[in-house]
Amino acid sequence: MLINHYKTFMYQEIQTTLQKFLRDEQPFYAFRQPGEEVLHLSTIQAAEPFDYGVLDKLATEQGFVMFPFSRQNEQGWWFTGDQLQEFAAPHRQESPADQTPLQVDESLSDFAAYSAQFKEMKAALNKGEVQKVILSRTLQVNEALTYDIPEIFTRLLEQYPKAFTYLVASRQTGIWMGASPELLFSRQDGMCTTVSLAGTRSNDPADASWTQKEIEEQGLVSNYIDNLLKAFRVDRYQKEGPFIIKAGHLTHLKTAYAFEDRSSFKLAQFVEALHPTPALCGEPKEKAMQLIHQVEKQDRSFYGGFLGPLNQGTINLYVNIRCMKVAPTHSTIFAGGGLTRQSDLQSEWNETVLKSKTLLSVITARP
């Protein structure tokens, strides 16, 4: 009983703080690192355009970066604020029986639009113009969710304890939240890490086998990182994988890389070259980026970009996937998947449906 009272108090403290910030239109960022039990929160007192060179000058500074998929339509931002507040993060619990996840019915026109874009990208793949390219789409929730944000975010923390879970509200970016399973780059205690994460399956035991397409898709990301490390003269590194990881109701193939941060390592240039990886763009990168801008109708904005805290030389940047942008009258969920010559239209569509459930599962349907 005491535990239940403590949980209730903990949830109320987090939600009350977030509600006040949102009501007062106070810019802020909140995040929990994967596997941690602490939610960090700070108001935003200053926002500056982000330049990769900042990553080489953070020996004493603390803040949060949010960078778009492409600089074509968006600017990256470096947020600084007050000392971080810390809250005990909510633990996973089953949803109450009266809590029904939101269902969004997609029309035939939604599938038709995706199908047309799929066929255009598949033609480029078949011609050998690219080896892999990511096709993304959006799903619109036509409800005003602004006042539900604290509750939705609390559920996101509960349901995805192994993800980088965040909520950002700023004048520069609008309101975004998400639960990303994918690390872009980390530097901590003299060690640098990055990962190759690609290939998607449901957690259904009947869906446990990995196709050649998924193995190839993940392998292309690993090859890109291998070549990038070689280009930056990182000769000694640990490489583990590919192995299977769970991310909520999904599983992925992952290869992990770790290496020492030596004085000769050009960290800022490496991160700039790393983003976006073939997991969010494609291969070769420049041609895949051109194809995405040519085919996709929506602006990816900060979807597929990266974000995360920087604290006195420690860097933790995550790819912004499994995310949602909240507007006053509607919200937009982003989802995508990697296409190769072996891709099947229905399978790729189904993958985006599965990925959109990360956010839909924590939004409660209204009576």
Short mmCIF file of C-alpha atoms in Angstrom, two decimals, residues 24-358:
data_model
loop_
_atom_site.label_atom_id
_atom_site.label_comp_id
_atom_site.label_asym_id
_atom_site.label_seq_id
_atom_site.Cartn_x
_atom_site.Cartn_y
_atom_site.Cartn_z
CA ASP A 24 2.90 29.00 -18.46
CA GLU A 25 4.46 28.36 -21.89
CA GLN A 26 7.79 27.86 -20.18
CA PRO A 27 10.25 26.16 -22.57
CA PHE A 28 11.81 23.01 -21.10
CA TYR A 29 13.33 19.62 -21.86
CA ALA A 30 12.93 16.37 -19.96
CA PHE A 31 14.60 13.02 -20.57
CA ARG A 32 15.45 9.64 -19.13
CA GLN A 33 18.46 7.66 -20.31
CA PRO A 34 17.92 3.98 -21.27
CA GLY A 35 17.77 1.73 -18.23
CA GLU A 36 18.01 4.60 -15.75
CA GLU A 37 15.48 5.27 -13.00
CA VAL A 38 15.89 9.05 -12.99
CA LEU A 39 13.96 11.60 -15.04
CA HIS A 40 15.96 14.78 -15.69
CA LEU A 41 14.18 18.06 -16.31
CA SER A 42 15.34 21.61 -16.98
CA THR A 43 13.78 24.87 -18.08
CA ILE A 44 15.30 26.40 -21.22
CA GLN A 45 16.81 29.82 -20.60
CA ALA A 46 18.72 30.18 -23.87
CA ALA A 47 18.52 28.66 -27.36
CA GLU A 48 21.34 28.98 -29.86
CA PRO A 49 21.76 27.54 -33.37
CA PHE A 50 23.68 24.28 -33.04
CA ASP A 51 27.00 23.85 -34.78
CA TYR A 52 28.87 20.54 -34.68
CA GLY A 53 31.95 22.36 -33.41
CA VAL A 54 30.14 22.76 -30.08
CA LEU A 55 30.83 19.07 -29.43
CA ASP A 56 34.55 19.83 -29.14
CA LYS A 57 34.00 22.67 -26.65
CA LEU A 58 31.85 21.13 -23.95
CA ALA A 59 34.33 20.53 -21.15
CA THR A 60 32.25 22.51 -18.64
CA GLU A 61 28.88 23.23 -20.28
CA GLN A 62 25.57 21.46 -19.77
CA GLY A 63 22.60 21.46 -22.10
CA PHE A 64 20.50 19.62 -24.65
CA VAL A 65 20.78 19.43 -28.43
CA MET A 66 18.01 18.86 -30.95
CA PHE A 67 19.04 18.49 -34.57
CA PRO A 68 16.87 17.84 -37.67
CA PHE A 69 17.10 15.03 -40.21
CA SER A 70 18.28 17.56 -42.80
CA ARG A 71 19.25 21.21 -42.65
CA GLN A 72 17.25 21.85 -45.82
CA ASN A 73 14.19 23.06 -43.90
CA GLU A 74 15.18 23.13 -40.22
CA GLN A 75 17.85 24.51 -37.93
CA GLY A 76 19.49 22.52 -35.14
CA TRP A 77 19.32 23.95 -31.62
CA TRP A 78 21.48 23.96 -28.50
CA PHE A 79 19.43 24.55 -25.33
CA THR A 80 20.86 25.65 -21.99
CA GLY A 81 18.99 26.28 -18.79
CA ASP A 82 18.87 25.85 -15.05
CA GLN A 83 20.43 23.07 -13.03
CA LEU A 84 18.76 19.77 -13.87
CA GLN A 85 15.94 18.69 -11.61
CA GLU A 86 15.71 14.96 -10.91
CA PHE A 87 12.63 12.84 -10.33
CA ALA A 88 12.26 9.12 -9.71
CA ALA A 89 11.13 7.84 -13.11
CA PRO A 90 7.87 5.84 -13.20
CA HIS A 91 8.27 2.06 -13.35
CA ARG A 92 6.55 -0.16 -15.85
CA GLN A 93 3.01 -1.18 -14.95
CA GLU A 94 0.07 -2.70 -16.74
CA SER A 95 -2.46 -0.30 -18.18
CA PRO A 96 -5.70 -0.07 -16.18
CA ALA A 97 -8.60 -2.09 -17.55
CA ASP A 98 -10.51 1.10 -18.38
CA GLN A 99 -7.56 2.56 -20.34
CA THR A 100 -8.03 1.80 -24.05
CA PRO A 101 -5.18 2.77 -26.42
CA LEU A 102 -6.14 5.11 -29.23
CA GLN A 103 -6.92 3.53 -32.60
CA VAL A 104 -6.47 5.60 -35.72
CA ASP A 105 -8.25 4.38 -38.84
CA GLU A 106 -6.17 5.05 -41.91
CA SER A 107 -7.89 5.51 -45.24
CA LEU A 108 -7.27 3.81 -48.56
CA SER A 109 -5.85 7.12 -49.77
CA ASP A 110 -3.14 6.94 -47.06
CA PHE A 111 -2.04 3.54 -48.32
CA ALA A 112 -2.30 4.67 -51.95
CA ALA A 113 -0.02 7.64 -51.29
CA TYR A 114 2.51 5.41 -49.50
CA SER A 115 2.27 2.85 -52.32
CA ALA A 116 3.08 5.47 -54.97
CA GLN A 117 6.13 6.65 -53.05
CA PHE A 118 7.22 3.05 -52.43
CA LYS A 119 7.06 2.28 -56.17
CA GLU A 120 9.10 5.39 -57.02
CA MET A 121 11.82 4.45 -54.54
CA LYS A 122 11.74 0.78 -55.56
CA ALA A 123 12.36 1.82 -59.18
CA ALA A 124 15.50 3.70 -58.09
CA LEU A 125 16.62 0.63 -56.12
CA ASN A 126 16.05 -1.69 -59.08
CA LYS A 127 18.08 0.64 -61.32
CA GLY A 128 20.97 0.47 -58.85
CA GLU A 129 20.84 4.20 -58.08
CA VAL A 130 20.81 3.39 -54.35
CA GLN A 131 21.32 0.20 -52.35
CA LYS A 132 19.01 1.25 -49.54
CA VAL A 133 16.69 4.16 -48.85
CA ILE A 134 14.32 4.94 -45.98
CA LEU A 135 10.70 5.72 -46.78
CA SER A 136 8.85 7.47 -43.96
CA ARG A 137 5.29 8.61 -43.53
CA THR A 138 3.13 10.40 -40.98
CA LEU A 139 0.00 9.44 -39.11
CA GLN A 140 -2.21 12.28 -37.90
CA VAL A 141 -4.09 12.15 -34.61
CA ASN A 142 -6.94 14.62 -35.00
CA GLU A 143 -7.38 15.38 -31.33
CA ALA A 144 -6.13 18.19 -29.10
CA LEU A 145 -3.56 16.43 -26.90
CA THR A 146 -1.76 19.43 -25.40
CA TYR A 147 -3.40 19.06 -21.98
CA ASP A 148 -2.77 15.29 -22.03
CA ILE A 149 0.97 15.60 -22.60
CA PRO A 150 2.07 15.02 -18.97
CA GLU A 151 -0.02 11.85 -18.72
CA ILE A 152 1.07 10.57 -22.14
CA PHE A 153 4.72 11.21 -21.32
CA THR A 154 4.42 9.41 -17.97
CA ARG A 155 3.01 6.35 -19.75
CA LEU A 156 5.83 6.53 -22.29
CA LEU A 157 8.33 6.40 -19.41
CA GLU A 158 6.51 3.41 -17.91
CA GLN A 159 6.14 1.38 -21.09
CA TYR A 160 9.63 1.89 -22.60
CA PRO A 161 12.22 1.72 -19.78
CA LYS A 162 15.06 0.70 -22.15
CA ALA A 163 14.51 3.60 -24.56
CA PHE A 164 15.78 7.17 -24.51
CA THR A 165 12.52 8.82 -23.54
CA TYR A 166 12.18 12.58 -23.90
CA LEU A 167 9.84 15.56 -24.02
CA VAL A 168 10.93 18.92 -25.46
CA ALA A 169 8.84 22.09 -25.60
CA SER A 170 10.49 25.15 -27.11
CA ARG A 171 9.61 28.12 -29.29
CA GLN A 172 12.18 26.94 -31.83
CA THR A 173 11.02 23.33 -32.23
CA GLY A 174 7.47 23.14 -30.94
CA ILE A 175 6.52 20.19 -28.72
CA TRP A 176 8.08 16.78 -29.41
CA MET A 177 8.17 13.54 -27.46
CA GLY A 178 9.43 10.05 -28.16
CA ALA A 179 11.03 6.81 -26.99
CA SER A 180 14.06 6.03 -29.14
CA PRO A 181 15.81 2.65 -29.03
CA GLU A 182 18.70 3.89 -31.20
CA LEU A 183 21.94 5.47 -30.00
CA LEU A 184 23.70 7.71 -32.50
CA PHE A 185 26.87 8.48 -30.53
CA SER A 186 28.04 8.51 -26.93
CA ARG A 187 31.22 9.64 -25.21
CA GLN A 188 31.66 8.87 -21.53
CA ASP A 189 34.68 8.22 -19.33
CA GLY A 190 37.07 8.24 -22.27
CA MET A 191 35.08 5.74 -24.36
CA CYS A 192 33.06 6.40 -27.51
CA THR A 193 30.19 4.17 -28.63
CA THR A 194 27.85 3.98 -31.59
CA VAL A 195 25.51 1.32 -32.99
CA SER A 196 24.13 -0.11 -36.20
CA LEU A 197 20.42 -0.69 -35.61
CA ALA A 198 18.16 -1.89 -38.43
CA GLY A 199 15.76 -4.66 -39.37
CA THR A 200 12.39 -4.86 -37.63
CA ARG A 201 10.26 -7.77 -36.44
CA SER A 202 7.33 -7.95 -34.06
CA ASN A 203 7.77 -9.71 -30.71
CA ASP A 204 5.35 -12.41 -31.85
CA PRO A 205 7.15 -15.80 -31.56
CA ALA A 206 5.61 -16.76 -34.90
CA ASP A 207 7.46 -13.83 -36.47
CA ALA A 208 10.89 -14.73 -35.12
CA SER A 209 12.86 -15.55 -38.29
CA TRP A 210 14.93 -12.83 -39.98
CA THR A 211 14.71 -12.48 -43.75
CA GLN A 212 17.69 -11.95 -46.03
CA LYS A 213 16.33 -8.45 -46.73
CA GLU A 214 16.49 -7.50 -43.02
CA ILE A 215 19.97 -9.01 -42.59
CA GLU A 216 21.21 -7.12 -45.67
CA GLU A 217 19.56 -3.89 -44.50
CA GLN A 218 21.32 -4.00 -41.13
CA GLY A 219 24.58 -5.07 -42.74
CA LEU A 220 24.63 -1.94 -44.91
CA VAL A 221 24.51 0.24 -41.79
CA SER A 222 27.35 -1.75 -40.18
CA ASN A 223 29.46 -1.49 -43.33
CA TYR A 224 28.95 2.27 -43.35
CA ILE A 225 30.19 2.58 -39.76
CA ASP A 226 33.13 0.24 -40.45
CA ASN A 227 34.20 2.46 -43.35
CA LEU A 228 33.67 5.66 -41.37
CA LEU A 229 35.87 4.42 -38.52
CA LYS A 230 38.55 3.54 -41.07
CA ALA A 231 38.27 6.99 -42.67
CA PHE A 232 38.79 8.61 -39.25
CA ARG A 233 41.75 6.30 -38.58
CA VAL A 234 40.11 4.49 -35.69
CA ASP A 235 41.98 1.23 -36.12
CA ARG A 236 41.30 -0.35 -32.76
CA TYR A 237 37.66 -0.78 -31.80
CA GLN A 238 35.40 -3.42 -30.30
CA LYS A 239 32.60 -4.68 -32.51
CA GLU A 240 29.85 -6.92 -31.16
CA GLY A 241 26.94 -8.31 -33.14
CA PRO A 242 24.66 -8.44 -34.88
CA PHE A 243 22.43 -9.54 -32.03
CA ILE A 244 18.72 -9.20 -31.34
CA ILE A 245 17.34 -6.52 -29.04
CA LYS A 246 13.79 -5.84 -27.89
CA ALA A 247 12.32 -2.36 -28.18
CA GLY A 248 8.83 -2.44 -26.71
CA HIS A 249 6.68 -4.64 -28.93
CA LEU A 250 9.38 -4.80 -31.63
CA THR A 251 12.76 -6.47 -32.11
CA HIS A 252 15.75 -5.23 -34.11
CA LEU A 253 19.19 -6.37 -35.23
CA LYS A 254 21.99 -4.44 -33.56
CA THR A 255 25.78 -4.22 -33.83
CA ALA A 256 27.60 -2.25 -31.12
CA TYR A 257 30.91 -0.39 -31.55
CA ALA A 258 33.23 0.96 -28.82
CA PHE A 259 36.60 2.69 -29.02
CA GLU A 260 38.84 4.99 -26.98
CA ASP A 261 38.49 8.75 -27.35
CA ARG A 262 42.06 9.70 -28.21
CA SER A 263 43.35 13.25 -28.54
CA SER A 264 43.74 12.82 -32.32
CA PHE A 265 40.10 11.77 -32.78
CA LYS A 266 38.04 14.46 -34.52
CA LEU A 267 34.82 13.93 -32.60
CA ALA A 268 32.67 16.73 -34.03
CA GLN A 269 33.59 15.83 -37.61
CA PHE A 270 32.88 12.16 -36.91
CA VAL A 271 29.36 12.85 -35.59
CA GLU A 272 28.65 15.13 -38.54
CA ALA A 273 29.74 12.38 -40.95
CA LEU A 274 27.77 9.76 -39.03
CA HIS A 275 24.44 11.60 -39.22
CA PRO A 276 22.21 10.51 -40.77
CA THR A 277 23.30 6.87 -40.89
CA PRO A 278 21.92 4.47 -43.54
CA ALA A 279 19.41 3.40 -40.86
CA LEU A 280 17.54 6.70 -41.39
CA CYS A 281 18.70 7.87 -44.80
CA GLY A 282 20.13 5.16 -47.02
CA GLU A 283 23.23 4.19 -48.98
CA PRO A 284 24.94 5.89 -50.69
CA LYS A 285 23.98 8.76 -48.42
CA GLU A 286 23.95 11.68 -50.87
CA LYS A 287 21.85 9.90 -53.49
CA ALA A 288 19.48 8.48 -50.86
CA MET A 289 19.02 11.97 -49.37
CA GLN A 290 18.18 13.38 -52.82
CA LEU A 291 15.67 10.59 -53.41
CA ILE A 292 13.98 11.19 -50.04
CA HIS A 293 13.59 14.92 -50.73
CA GLN A 294 12.27 14.12 -54.19
CA VAL A 295 9.72 11.45 -53.19
CA GLU A 296 8.45 12.14 -49.69
CA LYS A 297 5.71 14.74 -49.44
CA GLN A 298 6.03 15.54 -45.72
CA ASP A 299 8.83 17.48 -44.07
CA ARG A 300 10.66 15.10 -41.71
CA SER A 301 11.63 18.07 -39.55
CA PHE A 302 13.25 16.62 -36.39
CA TYR A 303 12.15 13.05 -37.14
CA GLY A 304 15.26 11.08 -38.09
CA GLY A 305 17.47 13.78 -36.59
CA PHE A 306 19.26 13.39 -33.27
CA LEU A 307 18.90 14.78 -29.78
CA GLY A 308 20.20 14.33 -26.28
CA PRO A 309 22.04 15.79 -23.28
CA LEU A 310 25.60 17.11 -23.22
CA ASN A 311 27.08 17.45 -19.75
CA GLN A 312 30.66 18.50 -18.95
CA GLY A 313 32.27 16.45 -21.70
CA THR A 314 29.82 13.56 -21.56
CA ILE A 315 27.80 13.23 -24.76
CA ASN A 316 24.70 11.07 -25.28
CA LEU A 317 22.99 11.54 -28.64
CA TYR A 318 20.06 9.43 -29.85
CA VAL A 319 18.31 9.11 -33.18
CA ASN A 320 14.88 10.74 -33.03
CA ILE A 321 12.58 7.86 -33.98
CA ARG A 322 9.34 6.52 -32.44
CA CYS A 323 8.38 10.14 -31.98
CA MET A 324 5.46 12.55 -32.22
CA LYS A 325 5.03 16.30 -32.70
CA VAL A 326 2.15 17.83 -30.75
CA ALA A 327 0.24 20.83 -32.12
CA PRO A 328 -2.79 22.59 -30.57
CA THR A 329 -5.42 20.87 -32.74
CA HIS A 330 -3.67 17.66 -33.83
CA SER A 331 -0.53 15.58 -33.39
CA THR A 332 1.74 13.94 -35.96
CA ILE A 333 3.35 10.53 -35.46
CA PHE A 334 6.34 9.71 -37.67
CA ALA A 335 7.34 6.19 -38.79
CA GLY A 336 9.56 4.76 -41.49
CA GLY A 337 11.43 1.73 -42.72
CA GLY A 338 14.40 0.80 -44.85
CA LEU A 339 13.80 -0.29 -48.45
CA THR A 340 16.08 -2.53 -50.51
CA ARG A 341 15.48 -4.31 -53.81
CA GLN A 342 13.98 -7.19 -51.81
CA SER A 343 11.34 -5.01 -50.10
CA ASP A 344 7.66 -5.90 -50.30
CA LEU A 345 5.04 -3.13 -50.24
CA GLN A 346 2.64 -4.71 -47.73
CA SER A 347 5.45 -5.79 -45.39
CA GLU A 348 6.97 -2.30 -45.35
CA TRP A 349 3.57 -0.68 -44.72
CA ASN A 350 2.91 -3.12 -41.87
CA GLU A 351 6.27 -2.22 -40.33
CA THR A 352 5.32 1.46 -40.17
CA VAL A 353 2.01 0.51 -38.57
CA LEU A 354 3.86 -1.45 -35.87
CA LYS A 355 6.27 1.41 -35.22
CA SER A 356 3.46 3.96 -34.89
CA LYS A 357 2.02 1.90 -32.02
CA THR A 358 4.88 3.03 -29.76
#
